[in-house]
mmCIF file of C-alpha atoms in Angstrom:
data_model
loop_
_atom_site.group_PDB
_atom_site.id
_atom_site.type_symbol
_atom_site.label_atom_id
_atom_site.label_comp_id
_atom_site.label_asym_id
_atom_site.label_seq_id
_atom_site.Cartn_x
_atom_site.Cartn_y
_atom_site.Cartn_z
ATOM 1 C CA MET A 1 -106.224 -170.802 76.565
ATOM 2 C CA ALA A 2 -105.294 -174.382 77.334
ATOM 3 C CA GLU A 3 -102.342 -174.115 74.977
ATOM 4 C CA ASN A 4 -100.939 -171.070 76.837
ATOM 5 C CA ALA A 5 -101.325 -172.823 80.196
ATOM 6 C CA ALA A 6 -99.437 -175.865 78.857
ATOM 7 C CA ILE A 7 -96.634 -173.632 77.536
ATOM 8 C CA ASP A 8 -96.429 -171.798 80.880
ATOM 9 C CA ASP A 9 -96.272 -175.144 82.733
ATOM 10 C CA LEU A 10 -93.490 -176.357 80.435
ATOM 11 C CA ALA A 11 -91.547 -173.116 80.904
ATOM 12 C CA ALA A 12 -91.916 -173.379 84.683
ATOM 13 C CA GLN A 13 -90.603 -176.955 84.599
ATOM 14 C CA ARG A 14 -87.498 -175.898 82.651
ATOM 15 C CA ARG A 15 -86.822 -172.763 84.657
ATOM 16 C CA VAL A 16 -83.428 -172.684 86.365
ATOM 17 C CA PRO A 17 -83.630 -172.026 90.114
ATOM 18 C CA GLN A 18 -82.627 -168.505 91.142
ATOM 19 C CA TRP A 19 -79.884 -169.815 93.456
ATOM 20 C CA ALA A 20 -78.244 -171.665 90.532
ATOM 21 C CA ILE A 21 -78.096 -168.490 88.466
ATOM 22 C CA TRP A 22 -76.520 -166.553 91.363
ATOM 23 C CA ALA A 23 -74.048 -169.370 92.058
ATOM 24 C CA GLY A 24 -73.050 -169.468 88.405
ATOM 25 C CA TRP A 25 -72.484 -165.718 88.194
ATOM 26 C CA SER A 26 -70.615 -165.701 91.496
ATOM 27 C CA GLY A 27 -68.281 -168.378 90.164
ATOM 28 C CA VAL A 28 -67.680 -166.467 86.946
ATOM 29 C CA LEU A 29 -66.940 -163.259 88.847
ATOM 30 C CA ALA A 30 -64.594 -165.087 91.226
ATOM 31 C CA ILE A 31 -62.640 -166.545 88.315
ATOM 32 C CA ILE A 32 -62.430 -163.146 86.626
ATOM 33 C CA GLY A 33 -61.277 -161.608 89.922
ATOM 34 C CA LEU A 34 -58.553 -164.216 90.354
ATOM 35 C CA PHE A 35 -57.447 -163.711 86.757
ATOM 36 C CA VAL A 36 -57.255 -159.930 87.173
ATOM 37 C CA ALA A 37 -55.455 -160.280 90.518
ATOM 38 C CA GLY A 38 -52.950 -162.585 88.859
ATOM 39 C CA LEU A 39 -52.380 -160.059 86.088
ATOM 40 C CA LEU A 40 -51.934 -157.102 88.398
ATOM 41 C CA VAL A 41 -49.828 -158.672 91.127
ATOM 42 C CA PRO A 42 -46.960 -160.729 89.767
ATOM 43 C CA ARG A 43 -44.883 -161.907 92.659
ATOM 44 C CA SER A 44 -41.831 -163.956 93.387
ATOM 45 C CA VAL A 45 -41.204 -166.279 96.274
ATOM 46 C CA VAL A 46 -37.807 -167.058 97.776
ATOM 47 C CA PHE A 47 -37.915 -170.209 99.858
ATOM 48 C CA PRO A 48 -36.419 -170.027 103.398
ATOM 49 C CA GLU A 49 -35.927 -173.793 103.349
ATOM 50 C CA ILE A 50 -35.105 -174.647 99.782
ATOM 51 C CA PRO A 51 -37.246 -177.543 98.549
ATOM 52 C CA GLU A 52 -36.021 -180.199 96.155
ATOM 53 C CA ALA A 53 -37.509 -179.959 92.656
ATOM 54 C CA LYS A 54 -39.689 -182.952 91.956
ATOM 55 C CA ASP A 55 -38.736 -184.977 88.904
ATOM 56 C CA PHE A 56 -41.292 -185.498 86.162
ATOM 57 C CA GLU A 57 -41.566 -186.910 82.678
ATOM 58 C CA ILE A 58 -44.126 -185.614 80.183
ATOM 59 C CA PRO A 59 -44.620 -186.092 76.436
ATOM 60 C CA SER A 60 -42.706 -183.567 74.360
ATOM 61 C CA PHE A 61 -44.147 -181.637 71.436
ATOM 62 C CA ASP A 62 -41.150 -183.032 69.566
ATOM 63 C CA PRO A 63 -40.705 -186.788 69.502
ATOM 64 C CA GLY A 64 -39.745 -188.079 72.939
ATOM 65 C CA THR A 65 -40.259 -186.785 76.438
ATOM 66 C CA VAL A 66 -39.303 -183.881 78.665
ATOM 67 C CA ARG A 67 -37.746 -185.150 81.901
ATOM 68 C CA LEU A 68 -36.446 -182.729 84.535
ATOM 69 C CA SER A 69 -33.740 -185.101 85.787
ATOM 70 C CA ASP A 70 -32.087 -185.019 82.333
ATOM 71 C CA TYR A 71 -30.932 -181.480 83.161
ATOM 72 C CA ARG A 72 -29.368 -182.115 86.569
ATOM 73 C CA GLY A 73 -26.249 -179.968 86.963
ATOM 74 C CA GLN A 74 -27.759 -177.065 85.018
ATOM 75 C CA VAL A 75 -29.909 -174.149 86.109
ATOM 76 C CA VAL A 76 -33.450 -174.852 84.910
ATOM 77 C CA VAL A 77 -36.091 -172.251 84.126
ATOM 78 C CA LEU A 78 -39.340 -174.214 84.405
ATOM 79 C CA ASN A 79 -42.247 -172.278 82.921
ATOM 80 C CA PHE A 80 -45.915 -173.329 83.099
ATOM 81 C CA TRP A 81 -47.994 -171.827 80.276
ATOM 82 C CA ALA A 82 -51.119 -172.166 78.120
ATOM 83 C CA SER A 83 -51.952 -170.780 74.682
ATOM 84 C CA TRP A 84 -55.166 -169.108 75.911
ATOM 85 C CA CYS A 85 -53.312 -167.274 78.698
ATOM 86 C CA ILE A 86 -52.865 -163.574 77.874
ATOM 87 C CA PRO A 87 -49.965 -163.013 80.342
ATOM 88 C CA CYS A 88 -48.251 -166.105 78.860
ATOM 89 C CA ARG A 89 -48.338 -164.385 75.477
ATOM 90 C CA ALA A 90 -46.683 -161.324 77.028
ATOM 91 C CA GLU A 91 -43.825 -163.294 78.574
ATOM 92 C CA ALA A 92 -43.208 -165.826 75.768
ATOM 93 C CA PRO A 93 -40.911 -163.529 73.727
ATOM 94 C CA VAL A 94 -38.907 -162.684 76.875
ATOM 95 C CA ILE A 95 -38.414 -166.332 77.774
ATOM 96 C CA GLU A 96 -37.352 -167.234 74.235
ATOM 97 C CA LYS A 97 -34.949 -164.278 74.087
ATOM 98 C CA LEU A 98 -33.230 -165.242 77.333
ATOM 99 C CA HIS A 99 -33.197 -168.912 76.350
ATOM 100 C CA ARG A 100 -31.166 -167.962 73.272
ATOM 101 C CA GLU A 101 -28.951 -165.589 75.242
ATOM 102 C CA TYR A 102 -28.123 -168.060 78.041
ATOM 103 C CA ARG A 103 -27.639 -171.082 75.779
ATOM 104 C CA GLY A 104 -24.236 -172.588 76.506
ATOM 105 C CA ARG A 105 -24.083 -171.167 80.048
ATOM 106 C CA ASP A 106 -25.396 -174.243 81.900
ATOM 107 C CA VAL A 107 -28.951 -172.904 81.745
ATOM 108 C CA VAL A 108 -31.862 -174.764 80.204
ATOM 109 C CA PHE A 109 -35.419 -173.609 79.715
ATOM 110 C CA LEU A 110 -38.307 -176.081 79.927
ATOM 111 C CA GLY A 111 -41.934 -175.327 79.129
ATOM 112 C CA VAL A 112 -44.885 -177.210 80.577
ATOM 113 C CA ASN A 113 -48.117 -176.687 78.679
ATOM 114 C CA MET A 114 -51.319 -177.287 80.555
ATOM 115 C CA GLN A 115 -55.076 -177.257 80.015
ATOM 116 C CA ASP A 116 -54.691 -176.815 76.282
ATOM 117 C CA ALA A 117 -55.652 -178.471 73.026
ATOM 118 C CA GLU A 118 -52.553 -179.842 71.315
ATOM 119 C CA ASN A 119 -53.136 -177.858 68.104
ATOM 120 C CA ASP A 120 -53.498 -174.599 70.042
ATOM 121 C CA ALA A 121 -50.332 -175.299 72.030
ATOM 122 C CA ARG A 122 -48.366 -176.124 68.868
ATOM 123 C CA ALA A 123 -49.607 -172.913 67.220
ATOM 124 C CA PHE A 124 -48.420 -170.949 70.284
ATOM 125 C CA ILE A 125 -44.975 -172.589 70.124
ATOM 126 C CA ASP A 126 -44.717 -171.742 66.419
ATOM 127 C CA GLU A 127 -45.992 -168.185 66.865
ATOM 128 C CA PHE A 128 -43.364 -167.344 69.471
ATOM 129 C CA GLY A 129 -40.571 -169.454 67.974
ATOM 130 C CA MET A 130 -40.122 -171.379 71.204
ATOM 131 C CA SER A 131 -36.932 -173.354 70.564
ATOM 132 C CA TYR A 132 -36.482 -174.847 74.026
ATOM 133 C CA PRO A 133 -38.024 -178.177 75.120
ATOM 134 C CA ASN A 134 -41.751 -178.048 75.784
ATOM 135 C CA GLY A 135 -44.053 -180.828 76.919
ATOM 136 C CA ARG A 136 -47.689 -181.409 77.754
ATOM 137 C CA ASP A 137 -48.947 -182.039 81.273
ATOM 138 C CA LEU A 138 -51.825 -184.173 80.041
ATOM 139 C CA ASN A 139 -53.308 -185.166 83.398
ATOM 140 C CA GLY A 140 -52.249 -182.163 85.504
ATOM 141 C CA SER A 141 -49.863 -184.189 87.673
ATOM 142 C CA VAL A 142 -46.883 -181.834 87.218
ATOM 143 C CA TYR A 143 -49.152 -178.840 87.758
ATOM 144 C CA ILE A 144 -50.301 -180.336 91.069
ATOM 145 C CA MET A 145 -46.826 -181.569 92.058
ATOM 146 C CA TYR A 146 -45.457 -178.020 91.810
ATOM 147 C CA GLY A 147 -48.464 -176.370 93.450
ATOM 148 C CA VAL A 148 -49.200 -174.231 90.419
ATOM 149 C CA ALA A 149 -52.216 -172.024 91.037
ATOM 150 C CA GLY A 150 -52.527 -170.664 87.490
ATOM 151 C CA VAL A 151 -50.522 -169.665 84.486
ATOM 152 C CA PRO A 152 -47.998 -168.371 83.969
ATOM 153 C CA GLU A 153 -45.755 -169.548 86.775
ATOM 154 C CA THR A 154 -41.992 -169.850 86.529
ATOM 155 C CA PHE A 155 -39.589 -171.782 88.759
ATOM 156 C CA ILE A 156 -35.822 -171.312 88.908
ATOM 157 C CA ILE A 157 -34.114 -174.576 89.820
ATOM 158 C CA ALA A 158 -30.425 -174.735 90.742
ATOM 159 C CA GLY A 159 -28.056 -177.310 89.273
ATOM 160 C CA ASP A 160 -28.293 -179.346 92.487
ATOM 161 C CA GLY A 161 -32.062 -179.677 92.022
ATOM 162 C CA LYS A 162 -33.141 -177.123 94.628
ATOM 163 C CA VAL A 163 -35.984 -174.738 93.795
ATOM 164 C CA LEU A 164 -34.527 -171.262 94.258
ATOM 165 C CA ARG A 165 -37.485 -169.165 93.196
ATOM 166 C CA LYS A 166 -41.107 -169.344 92.193
ATOM 167 C CA HIS A 167 -42.565 -166.445 90.238
ATOM 168 C CA VAL A 168 -46.333 -166.155 89.888
ATOM 169 C CA GLY A 169 -47.610 -164.149 86.929
ATOM 170 C CA PRO A 170 -45.842 -162.916 83.822
ATOM 171 C CA ILE A 171 -42.099 -162.528 84.272
ATOM 172 C CA ASP A 172 -40.243 -159.645 82.686
ATOM 173 C CA GLU A 173 -36.766 -159.658 81.185
ATOM 174 C CA ARG A 174 -35.041 -157.738 83.981
ATOM 175 C CA LEU A 175 -36.405 -159.983 86.704
ATOM 176 C CA LEU A 176 -35.700 -163.234 84.870
ATOM 177 C CA ARG A 177 -32.172 -162.066 84.041
ATOM 178 C CA ASN A 178 -31.583 -161.207 87.722
ATOM 179 C CA PHE A 179 -32.844 -164.633 88.804
ATOM 180 C CA LEU A 180 -30.569 -166.365 86.295
ATOM 181 C CA GLU A 181 -27.492 -164.390 87.298
ATOM 182 C CA GLU A 182 -28.220 -165.133 90.954
ATOM 183 C CA ALA A 183 -28.622 -168.863 90.195
ATOM 184 C CA LEU A 184 -25.389 -168.985 88.197
ATOM 185 C CA GLN A 185 -23.265 -167.579 91.060
#
């Protein structure tokens, strides 16, 4: 009898408060809801007052760095992605295809990997044959600087450094092509 009482006391001491369980589940459901909302409602933003793109420098997956200012004078497609992101997997072939198609037309594609293990990110780059410059936002500073809410997000930056568009969610070929043609005019 005494043994059972001691076990019950120990179990009661280790029991998680009911409010903590509800808070945990609420958080999980909120994250899932935001993820689903992001998947179902891709959207683009055109800025009434066009902001200046903020320069950054991050370590490249190749030797060296990725620095936005190195591409001044060209249209830049700046894509934030992660290997664990399902919509990023859907858009990766589209981005690579258009990168190859627009090469030599004063358009450069830059990838910013975030919240990822380096090996997973490298495997993603290899899987999708990403041949444009990609770097790692190790401390989240670029993510914060650009106000990225989640992945994927894509910015179209004009040659003069102005952000023309921000697209939240996976971008499709038709839309990205339209944005590029608009930026090249």
